[in-house]
Amino acid sequence: MLSPLLILFLVEAILCTVLSEMLYKKAGGDLVFTPNMSNIAGPITGIVWKQVKDKELTNKVVDWDESLGLAVYGTFKGRATLDRVTGVLSIKDVSEKDNGEYLMEINSKIVKKYTLSVINVVPNPQITYSCNPDKTTCTLTCEGNTTDAEPVTYNWIKGEVALETSAKQLTVTKTEGSETNYKCNLTNPVSEKFSRVFEGDLFGNNPDGWWTKSRIFRLSIFVLATVLVLLVTIFHIFKTGVWFYQKESMPWEGEPEGRK
């Protein structure tokens, strides 16, 4: 049976345990650590921020002492600033080399921990597809190079409805209806991007879906504009008897000097 003194020691140890807060930041962006200083008792005589890499190497980031002032170390020089009143640490232009655990010490006691992961934004995704020989089932794949952008989540939209799946691939069967449109998007803690709409009849004679509604609409606009230009040209010739580029059709240009 545990003694009351040992129980008190264990409870105090649990209460004093400082949990690490996970932070994701975009490569090239700025980082701000904002610790809560409201529970700090007594005057603050020193603040130290440290970076722990691979649980072995510990680097000082900044060190403020009421007698010696502020010092910034290593690769953080010119990028890191400390507010000695709030304890806020700011770092500019973060990169993968800044990854690791950050410890905040006040009066030589650890009061806050952060785990930083600097990642890239997700790429613009593209949808590719493949179908079985019978064309009864097709698989859509949300493609994109996610190197250094993890953790990444995949999402799918069918028409205007978000599907309840977070897989990279989406299986579509012929019985579900083939004439529709799909989009996928990639998200990570620092970014989100959508693919273009994938349209067409997956299981018909036109799997690429070239004759989509949007393409037909754009082609119709082009044809209409072309016809309109031709009609204006024919009307101009009928009224003036000359083409646009002939001299008589451009009366706004004056006679050359010396010619009357």
PDB file of C-alpha atoms in Angstrom:
ATOM      1  CA  MET A   1       0.000   0.000   0.000  1.00  0.00           C
ATOM      2  CA  LEU A   2       1.341   3.411  -0.987  1.00  0.00           C
ATOM      3  CA  SER A   3       2.194   5.811   1.795  1.00  0.00           C
ATOM      4  CA  PRO A   4       0.465   9.211   1.920  1.00  0.00           C
ATOM      5  CA  LEU A   5       3.812  10.905   1.300  1.00  0.00           C
ATOM      6  CA  LEU A   6       4.445   8.863  -1.856  1.00  0.00           C
ATOM      7  CA  ILE A   7       0.914   9.532  -3.098  1.00  0.00           C
ATOM      8  CA  LEU A   8       1.433  13.261  -2.552  1.00  0.00           C
ATOM      9  CA  PHE A   9       4.714  13.081  -4.466  1.00  0.00           C
ATOM     10  CA  LEU A  10       3.092  11.279  -7.412  1.00  0.00           C
ATOM     11  CA  VAL A  11       0.192  13.734  -7.557  1.00  0.00           C
ATOM     12  CA  GLU A  12       2.592  16.673  -7.561  1.00  0.00           C
ATOM     13  CA  ALA A  13       4.679  15.031 -10.288  1.00  0.00           C
ATOM     14  CA  ILE A  14       1.576  14.586 -12.467  1.00  0.00           C
ATOM     15  CA  LEU A  15       0.447  18.160 -11.912  1.00  0.00           C
ATOM     16  CA  CYS A  16       3.906  19.461 -12.725  1.00  0.00           C
ATOM     17  CA  THR A  17       4.174  17.492 -15.969  1.00  0.00           C
ATOM     18  CA  VAL A  18       4.289  19.901 -18.896  1.00  0.00           C
ATOM     19  CA  LEU A  19       2.525  18.517 -21.943  1.00  0.00           C
ATOM     20  CA  SER A  20       3.807  19.391 -25.400  1.00  0.00           C
ATOM     21  CA  GLU A  21       1.507  21.284 -27.775  1.00  0.00           C
ATOM     22  CA  MET A  22       1.764  20.329 -31.476  1.00  0.00           C
ATOM     23  CA  LEU A  23       2.126  23.167 -33.997  1.00  0.00           C
ATOM     24  CA  TYR A  24       2.247  23.032 -37.798  1.00  0.00           C
ATOM     25  CA  LYS A  25       3.600  25.978 -39.772  1.00  0.00           C
ATOM     26  CA  LYS A  26       4.025  26.707 -43.467  1.00  0.00           C
ATOM     27  CA  ALA A  27       7.574  26.698 -44.803  1.00  0.00           C
ATOM     28  CA  GLY A  28       8.720  30.273 -45.299  1.00  0.00           C
ATOM     29  CA  GLY A  29       6.076  31.643 -42.941  1.00  0.00           C
ATOM     30  CA  ASP A  30       6.388  33.269 -39.540  1.00  0.00           C
ATOM     31  CA  LEU A  31       5.941  31.501 -36.217  1.00  0.00           C
ATOM     32  CA  VAL A  32       4.688  32.871 -32.915  1.00  0.00           C
ATOM     33  CA  PHE A  33       4.794  30.927 -29.642  1.00  0.00           C
ATOM     34  CA  THR A  34       2.261  32.448 -27.227  1.00  0.00           C
ATOM     35  CA  PRO A  35       2.576  30.845 -23.795  1.00  0.00           C
ATOM     36  CA  ASN A  36       0.141  31.566 -20.985  1.00  0.00           C
ATOM     37  CA  MET A  37       2.042  33.466 -18.299  1.00  0.00           C
ATOM     38  CA  SER A  38      -0.902  34.007 -15.941  1.00  0.00           C
ATOM     39  CA  ASN A  39       0.073  31.147 -13.618  1.00  0.00           C
ATOM     40  CA  ILE A  40       3.663  32.281 -13.132  1.00  0.00           C
ATOM     41  CA  ALA A  41       4.207  33.222  -9.501  1.00  0.00           C
ATOM     42  CA  GLY A  42       6.753  35.758  -8.328  1.00  0.00           C
ATOM     43  CA  PRO A  43       9.000  38.112 -10.307  1.00  0.00           C
ATOM     44  CA  ILE A  44      10.478  36.843 -13.583  1.00  0.00           C
ATOM     45  CA  THR A  45      14.256  37.139 -13.582  1.00  0.00           C
ATOM     46  CA  GLY A  46      15.063  35.002 -16.604  1.00  0.00           C
ATOM     47  CA  ILE A  47      13.442  33.514 -19.735  1.00  0.00           C
ATOM     48  CA  VAL A  48      15.096  30.888 -21.918  1.00  0.00           C
ATOM     49  CA  TRP A  49      13.738  29.237 -25.054  1.00  0.00           C
ATOM     50  CA  LYS A  50      15.463  26.047 -26.216  1.00  0.00           C
ATOM     51  CA  GLN A  51      15.122  23.842 -29.287  1.00  0.00           C
ATOM     52  CA  VAL A  52      15.496  20.086 -28.844  1.00  0.00           C
ATOM     53  CA  LYS A  53      16.255  18.209 -32.070  1.00  0.00           C
ATOM     54  CA  ASP A  54      15.992  14.414 -32.288  1.00  0.00           C
ATOM     55  CA  LYS A  55      15.716  14.234 -28.481  1.00  0.00           C
ATOM     56  CA  GLU A  56      19.485  14.593 -28.249  1.00  0.00           C
ATOM     57  CA  LEU A  57      20.754  17.947 -29.443  1.00  0.00           C
ATOM     58  CA  THR A  58      19.582  20.986 -27.490  1.00  0.00           C
ATOM     59  CA  ASN A  59      20.135  24.473 -28.880  1.00  0.00           C
ATOM     60  CA  LYS A  60      19.402  27.755 -27.190  1.00  0.00           C
ATOM     61  CA  VAL A  61      17.126  30.019 -29.191  1.00  0.00           C
ATOM     62  CA  VAL A  62      16.980  33.100 -26.965  1.00  0.00           C
ATOM     63  CA  ASP A  63      18.107  33.808 -23.424  1.00  0.00           C
ATOM     64  CA  TRP A  64      16.975  36.818 -21.430  1.00  0.00           C
ATOM     65  CA  ASP A  65      18.380  37.660 -18.024  1.00  0.00           C
ATOM     66  CA  GLU A  66      17.411  40.752 -16.048  1.00  0.00           C
ATOM     67  CA  SER A  67      21.091  41.470 -15.427  1.00  0.00           C
ATOM     68  CA  LEU A  68      22.675  40.451 -18.742  1.00  0.00           C
ATOM     69  CA  GLY A  69      19.876  41.335 -21.151  1.00  0.00           C
ATOM     70  CA  LEU A  70      18.853  39.393 -24.278  1.00  0.00           C
ATOM     71  CA  ALA A  71      20.942  37.038 -26.391  1.00  0.00           C
ATOM     72  CA  VAL A  72      19.864  35.270 -29.616  1.00  0.00           C
ATOM     73  CA  TYR A  73      21.733  32.169 -30.763  1.00  0.00           C
ATOM     74  CA  GLY A  74      22.816  30.321 -33.903  1.00  0.00           C
ATOM     75  CA  THR A  75      20.563  30.287 -36.952  1.00  0.00           C
ATOM     76  CA  PHE A  76      17.922  32.226 -34.996  1.00  0.00           C
ATOM     77  CA  LYS A  77      19.966  35.429 -35.061  1.00  0.00           C
ATOM     78  CA  GLY A  78      18.113  38.034 -37.083  1.00  0.00           C
ATOM     79  CA  ARG A  79      14.963  35.878 -37.119  1.00  0.00           C
ATOM     80  CA  ALA A  80      13.935  35.474 -33.482  1.00  0.00           C
ATOM     81  CA  THR A  81      12.577  38.085 -31.090  1.00  0.00           C
ATOM     82  CA  LEU A  82      11.370  37.758 -27.503  1.00  0.00           C
ATOM     83  CA  ASP A  83       8.841  39.796 -25.590  1.00  0.00           C
ATOM     84  CA  ARG A  84      10.197  39.562 -22.051  1.00  0.00           C
ATOM     85  CA  VAL A  85       6.894  40.700 -20.522  1.00  0.00           C
ATOM     86  CA  THR A  86       4.605  38.149 -22.228  1.00  0.00           C
ATOM     87  CA  GLY A  87       7.242  35.515 -22.998  1.00  0.00           C
ATOM     88  CA  VAL A  88       6.109  35.424 -26.639  1.00  0.00           C
ATOM     89  CA  LEU A  89       8.780  34.073 -28.993  1.00  0.00           C
ATOM     90  CA  SER A  90       8.550  35.041 -32.684  1.00  0.00           C
ATOM     91  CA  ILE A  91      10.597  33.416 -35.453  1.00  0.00           C
ATOM     92  CA  LYS A  92      10.615  34.600 -39.076  1.00  0.00           C
ATOM     93  CA  ASP A  93      11.000  32.524 -42.252  1.00  0.00           C
ATOM     94  CA  VAL A  94      10.765  29.086 -40.667  1.00  0.00           C
ATOM     95  CA  SER A  95      12.005  25.998 -42.497  1.00  0.00           C
ATOM     96  CA  GLU A  96      12.443  22.280 -41.908  1.00  0.00           C
ATOM     97  CA  LYS A  97      15.643  22.928 -39.974  1.00  0.00           C
ATOM     98  CA  ASP A  98      13.527  24.630 -37.301  1.00  0.00           C
ATOM     99  CA  ASN A  99      11.593  21.416 -36.563  1.00  0.00           C
ATOM    100  CA  GLY A 100      11.800  20.004 -33.075  1.00  0.00           C
ATOM    101  CA  GLU A 101      10.569  20.509 -29.549  1.00  0.00           C
ATOM    102  CA  TYR A 102      10.732  23.972 -28.019  1.00  0.00           C
ATOM    103  CA  LEU A 103      11.038  24.404 -24.269  1.00  0.00           C
ATOM    104  CA  MET A 104      10.281  27.589 -22.424  1.00  0.00           C
ATOM    105  CA  GLU A 105      12.048  28.040 -19.099  1.00  0.00           C
ATOM    106  CA  ILE A 106      11.155  30.775 -16.642  1.00  0.00           C
ATOM    107  CA  ASN A 107      13.462  31.244 -13.685  1.00  0.00           C
ATOM    108  CA  SER A 108      15.203  27.954 -14.703  1.00  0.00           C
ATOM    109  CA  LYS A 109      11.948  25.940 -14.632  1.00  0.00           C
ATOM    110  CA  ILE A 110      10.274  24.448 -17.719  1.00  0.00           C
ATOM    111  CA  VAL A 111       6.774  25.906 -17.978  1.00  0.00           C
ATOM    112  CA  LYS A 112       5.811  25.237 -21.605  1.00  0.00           C
ATOM    113  CA  LYS A 113       6.598  22.807 -24.444  1.00  0.00           C
ATOM    114  CA  TYR A 114       5.801  22.975 -28.144  1.00  0.00           C
ATOM    115  CA  THR A 115       6.510  20.473 -30.902  1.00  0.00           C
ATOM    116  CA  LEU A 116       6.998  22.246 -34.217  1.00  0.00           C
ATOM    117  CA  SER A 117       6.625  20.686 -37.661  1.00  0.00           C
ATOM    118  CA  VAL A 118       7.300  22.947 -40.661  1.00  0.00           C
ATOM    119  CA  ILE A 119       5.618  21.593 -43.803  1.00  0.00           C
ATOM    120  CA  ASN A 120       4.978  22.638 -47.399  1.00  0.00           C
ATOM    121  CA  VAL A 121       1.592  23.649 -48.755  1.00  0.00           C
ATOM    122  CA  VAL A 122      -0.270  20.917 -50.624  1.00  0.00           C
ATOM    123  CA  PRO A 123       0.057  20.809 -54.444  1.00  0.00           C
ATOM    124  CA  ASN A 124      -2.758  21.413 -56.925  1.00  0.00           C
ATOM    125  CA  PRO A 125      -4.379  17.978 -57.203  1.00  0.00           C
ATOM    126  CA  GLN A 126      -5.389  16.313 -60.457  1.00  0.00           C
ATOM    127  CA  ILE A 127      -7.836  13.461 -60.979  1.00  0.00           C
ATOM    128  CA  THR A 128      -6.788  10.431 -63.021  1.00  0.00           C
ATOM    129  CA  TYR A 129      -8.891   7.356 -63.648  1.00  0.00           C
ATOM    130  CA  SER A 130      -8.770   3.717 -64.694  1.00  0.00           C
ATOM    131  CA  CYS A 131     -11.586   1.238 -65.396  1.00  0.00           C
ATOM    132  CA  ASN A 132     -11.880  -2.518 -65.432  1.00  0.00           C
ATOM    133  CA  PRO A 133     -12.075  -4.281 -68.844  1.00  0.00           C
ATOM    134  CA  ASP A 134     -15.874  -4.558 -68.660  1.00  0.00           C
ATOM    135  CA  LYS A 135     -16.169  -0.874 -67.734  1.00  0.00           C
ATOM    136  CA  THR A 136     -18.481  -1.628 -64.853  1.00  0.00           C
ATOM    137  CA  THR A 137     -16.167  -0.136 -62.236  1.00  0.00           C
ATOM    138  CA  CYS A 138     -13.794   2.813 -62.440  1.00  0.00           C
ATOM    139  CA  THR A 139     -11.289   4.138 -59.923  1.00  0.00           C
ATOM    140  CA  LEU A 140     -10.605   7.845 -59.604  1.00  0.00           C
ATOM    141  CA  THR A 141      -7.294   8.858 -58.042  1.00  0.00           C
ATOM    142  CA  CYS A 142      -6.524  12.238 -56.500  1.00  0.00           C
ATOM    143  CA  GLU A 143      -2.934  12.812 -57.626  1.00  0.00           C
ATOM    144  CA  GLY A 144      -0.406  15.246 -56.186  1.00  0.00           C
ATOM    145  CA  ASN A 145       3.160  15.236 -54.883  1.00  0.00           C
ATOM    146  CA  THR A 146       2.735  15.520 -51.118  1.00  0.00           C
ATOM    147  CA  THR A 147       6.426  15.216 -50.247  1.00  0.00           C
ATOM    148  CA  ASP A 148       7.183  17.365 -47.176  1.00  0.00           C
ATOM    149  CA  ALA A 149       3.481  18.333 -46.994  1.00  0.00           C
ATOM    150  CA  GLU A 150       2.246  15.559 -44.705  1.00  0.00           C
ATOM    151  CA  PRO A 151      -0.062  14.996 -42.901  1.00  0.00           C
ATOM    152  CA  VAL A 152      -2.434  15.220 -45.882  1.00  0.00           C
ATOM    153  CA  THR A 153      -6.161  14.486 -45.979  1.00  0.00           C
ATOM    154  CA  TYR A 154      -8.078  13.619 -49.167  1.00  0.00           C
ATOM    155  CA  ASN A 155     -11.698  14.629 -49.731  1.00  0.00           C
ATOM    156  CA  TRP A 156     -14.111  13.998 -52.619  1.00  0.00           C
ATOM    157  CA  ILE A 157     -17.085  15.989 -53.924  1.00  0.00           C
ATOM    158  CA  LYS A 158     -19.642  14.445 -56.285  1.00  0.00           C
ATOM    159  CA  GLY A 159     -21.630  17.183 -57.953  1.00  0.00           C
ATOM    160  CA  GLU A 160     -22.298  19.491 -55.011  1.00  0.00           C
ATOM    161  CA  VAL A 161     -22.237  16.761 -52.351  1.00  0.00           C
ATOM    162  CA  ALA A 162     -19.214  16.008 -50.176  1.00  0.00           C
ATOM    163  CA  LEU A 163     -18.612  12.262 -49.938  1.00  0.00           C
ATOM    164  CA  GLU A 164     -17.864  10.543 -46.648  1.00  0.00           C
ATOM    165  CA  THR A 165     -14.428   9.271 -47.581  1.00  0.00           C
ATOM    166  CA  SER A 166     -10.893  10.435 -46.922  1.00  0.00           C
ATOM    167  CA  ALA A 167      -9.118   7.956 -49.198  1.00  0.00           C
ATOM    168  CA  LYS A 168      -6.820   8.914 -52.058  1.00  0.00           C
ATOM    169  CA  GLN A 169      -8.865   6.759 -54.433  1.00  0.00           C
ATOM    170  CA  LEU A 170     -12.594   6.674 -55.107  1.00  0.00           C
ATOM    171  CA  THR A 171     -14.301   3.668 -56.666  1.00  0.00           C
ATOM    172  CA  VAL A 172     -17.311   4.385 -58.881  1.00  0.00           C
ATOM    173  CA  THR A 173     -19.634   1.691 -60.212  1.00  0.00           C
ATOM    174  CA  LYS A 174     -21.785   1.866 -63.323  1.00  0.00           C
ATOM    175  CA  THR A 175     -24.961   1.406 -61.292  1.00  0.00           C
ATOM    176  CA  GLU A 176     -24.249   4.682 -59.469  1.00  0.00           C
ATOM    177  CA  GLY A 177     -24.632   6.650 -62.695  1.00  0.00           C
ATOM    178  CA  SER A 178     -21.719   7.602 -64.885  1.00  0.00           C
ATOM    179  CA  GLU A 179     -22.660  11.038 -66.158  1.00  0.00           C
ATOM    180  CA  THR A 180     -21.644  13.307 -63.335  1.00  0.00           C
ATOM    181  CA  ASN A 181     -18.708  15.392 -62.151  1.00  0.00           C
ATOM    182  CA  TYR A 182     -16.189  14.924 -59.392  1.00  0.00           C
ATOM    183  CA  LYS A 183     -13.685  17.065 -57.544  1.00  0.00           C
ATOM    184  CA  CYS A 184     -11.078  16.167 -54.979  1.00  0.00           C
ATOM    185  CA  ASN A 185      -9.196  18.356 -52.577  1.00  0.00           C
ATOM    186  CA  LEU A 186      -6.047  18.039 -50.551  1.00  0.00           C
ATOM    187  CA  THR A 187      -5.742  19.565 -47.113  1.00  0.00           C
ATOM    188  CA  ASN A 188      -3.051  19.718 -44.494  1.00  0.00           C
ATOM    189  CA  PRO A 189      -2.768  21.837 -41.346  1.00  0.00           C
ATOM    190  CA  VAL A 190      -1.457  24.846 -43.316  1.00  0.00           C
ATOM    191  CA  SER A 191      -3.251  24.735 -46.702  1.00  0.00           C
ATOM    192  CA  GLU A 192      -6.088  23.429 -48.880  1.00  0.00           C
ATOM    193  CA  LYS A 193      -6.397  23.089 -52.675  1.00  0.00           C
ATOM    194  CA  PHE A 194      -9.068  21.739 -55.040  1.00  0.00           C
ATOM    195  CA  SER A 195      -8.724  19.917 -58.331  1.00  0.00           C
ATOM    196  CA  ARG A 196     -10.464  20.933 -61.524  1.00  0.00           C
ATOM    197  CA  VAL A 197     -13.858  19.375 -62.095  1.00  0.00           C
ATOM    198  CA  PHE A 198     -13.620  15.910 -63.651  1.00  0.00           C
ATOM    199  CA  GLU A 199     -16.586  15.570 -65.995  1.00  0.00           C
ATOM    200  CA  GLY A 200     -17.878  13.037 -68.458  1.00  0.00           C
ATOM    201  CA  ASP A 201     -19.308   9.578 -68.987  1.00  0.00           C
ATOM    202  CA  LEU A 202     -16.858   7.160 -67.383  1.00  0.00           C
ATOM    203  CA  PHE A 203     -18.552   4.055 -68.718  1.00  0.00           C
ATOM    204  CA  GLY A 204     -19.673   5.248 -72.166  1.00  0.00           C
ATOM    205  CA  ASN A 205     -17.866   5.634 -75.469  1.00  0.00           C
ATOM    206  CA  ASN A 206     -16.423   8.924 -74.341  1.00  0.00           C
ATOM    207  CA  PRO A 207     -14.577   8.198 -71.083  1.00  0.00           C
ATOM    208  CA  ASP A 208     -12.499  11.352 -71.303  1.00  0.00           C
ATOM    209  CA  GLY A 209     -15.687  13.388 -71.216  1.00  0.00           C
ATOM    210  CA  TRP A 210     -14.505  15.887 -73.801  1.00  0.00           C
ATOM    211  CA  TRP A 211     -18.055  16.902 -74.795  1.00  0.00           C
ATOM    212  CA  THR A 212     -18.943  18.210 -71.388  1.00  0.00           C
ATOM    213  CA  LYS A 213     -21.587  20.813 -70.753  1.00  0.00           C
ATOM    214  CA  SER A 214     -19.008  23.470 -69.934  1.00  0.00           C
ATOM    215  CA  ARG A 215     -17.006  22.793 -73.105  1.00  0.00           C
ATOM    216  CA  ILE A 216     -20.166  22.816 -75.234  1.00  0.00           C
ATOM    217  CA  PHE A 217     -21.132  26.150 -73.667  1.00  0.00           C
ATOM    218  CA  ARG A 218     -17.711  27.693 -74.367  1.00  0.00           C
ATOM    219  CA  LEU A 219     -17.761  26.373 -77.944  1.00  0.00           C
ATOM    220  CA  SER A 220     -21.239  27.835 -78.450  1.00  0.00           C
ATOM    221  CA  ILE A 221     -20.033  31.251 -77.261  1.00  0.00           C
ATOM    222  CA  PHE A 222     -17.090  31.077 -79.682  1.00  0.00           C
ATOM    223  CA  VAL A 223     -19.316  30.137 -82.626  1.00  0.00           C
ATOM    224  CA  LEU A 224     -21.807  32.876 -81.757  1.00  0.00           C
ATOM    225  CA  ALA A 225     -19.036  35.495 -81.546  1.00  0.00           C
ATOM    226  CA  THR A 226     -17.600  34.356 -84.894  1.00  0.00           C
ATOM    227  CA  VAL A 227     -21.003  34.567 -86.581  1.00  0.00           C
ATOM    228  CA  LEU A 228     -21.547  38.028 -85.108  1.00  0.00           C
ATOM    229  CA  VAL A 229     -18.206  39.268 -86.508  1.00  0.00           C
ATOM    230  CA  LEU A 230     -19.062  37.864 -89.935  1.00  0.00           C
ATOM    231  CA  LEU A 231     -22.468  39.554 -89.924  1.00  0.00           C
ATOM    232  CA  VAL A 232     -20.940  42.923 -88.997  1.00  0.00           C
ATOM    233  CA  THR A 233     -18.334  42.503 -91.761  1.00  0.00           C
ATOM    234  CA  ILE A 234     -20.966  41.636 -94.385  1.00  0.00           C
ATOM    235  CA  PHE A 235     -23.114  44.584 -93.315  1.00  0.00           C
ATOM    236  CA  HIS A 236     -20.098  46.927 -93.564  1.00  0.00           C
ATOM    237  CA  ILE A 237     -19.282  45.718 -97.091  1.00  0.00           C
ATOM    238  CA  PHE A 238     -22.921  46.036 -98.115  1.00  0.00           C
ATOM    239  CA  LYS A 239     -23.096  49.653 -96.881  1.00  0.00           C
ATOM    240  CA  THR A 240     -19.681  50.889 -98.030  1.00  0.00           C
ATOM    241  CA  GLY A 241     -18.660  48.516-100.784  1.00  0.00           C
ATOM    242  CA  VAL A 242     -15.171  48.104 -99.283  1.00  0.00           C
ATOM    243  CA  TRP A 243     -13.447  46.004 -96.641  1.00  0.00           C
ATOM    244  CA  PHE A 244     -12.505  47.346 -93.216  1.00  0.00           C
ATOM    245  CA  TYR A 245      -8.811  47.585 -94.110  1.00  0.00           C
ATOM    246  CA  GLN A 246      -9.340  49.586 -97.326  1.00  0.00           C
ATOM    247  CA  LYS A 247      -8.715  53.333 -97.237  1.00  0.00           C
ATOM    248  CA  GLU A 248     -12.261  54.373 -97.921  1.00  0.00           C
ATOM    249  CA  SER A 249     -13.475  52.428 -94.912  1.00  0.00           C
ATOM    250  CA  MET A 250     -11.245  54.360 -92.489  1.00  0.00           C
ATOM    251  CA  PRO A 251     -12.235  58.042 -92.868  1.00  0.00           C
ATOM    252  CA  TRP A 252     -10.764  58.970 -89.497  1.00  0.00           C
ATOM    253  CA  GLU A 253      -7.238  58.824 -90.985  1.00  0.00           C
ATOM    254  CA  GLY A 254      -6.375  62.134 -92.601  1.00  0.00           C
ATOM    255  CA  GLU A 255      -4.666  62.716 -95.951  1.00  0.00           C
ATOM    256  CA  PRO A 256      -0.848  62.580 -95.887  1.00  0.00           C
ATOM    257  CA  GLU A 257       0.876  65.962 -95.717  1.00  0.00           C
ATOM    258  CA  GLY A 258       1.468  67.464 -99.112  1.00  0.00           C
ATOM    259  CA  ARG A 259      -1.448  65.662-100.700  1.00  0.00           C
ATOM    260  CA  LYS A 260      -4.645  67.612-101.341  1.00  0.00           C
TER     261      LYS A 260
END
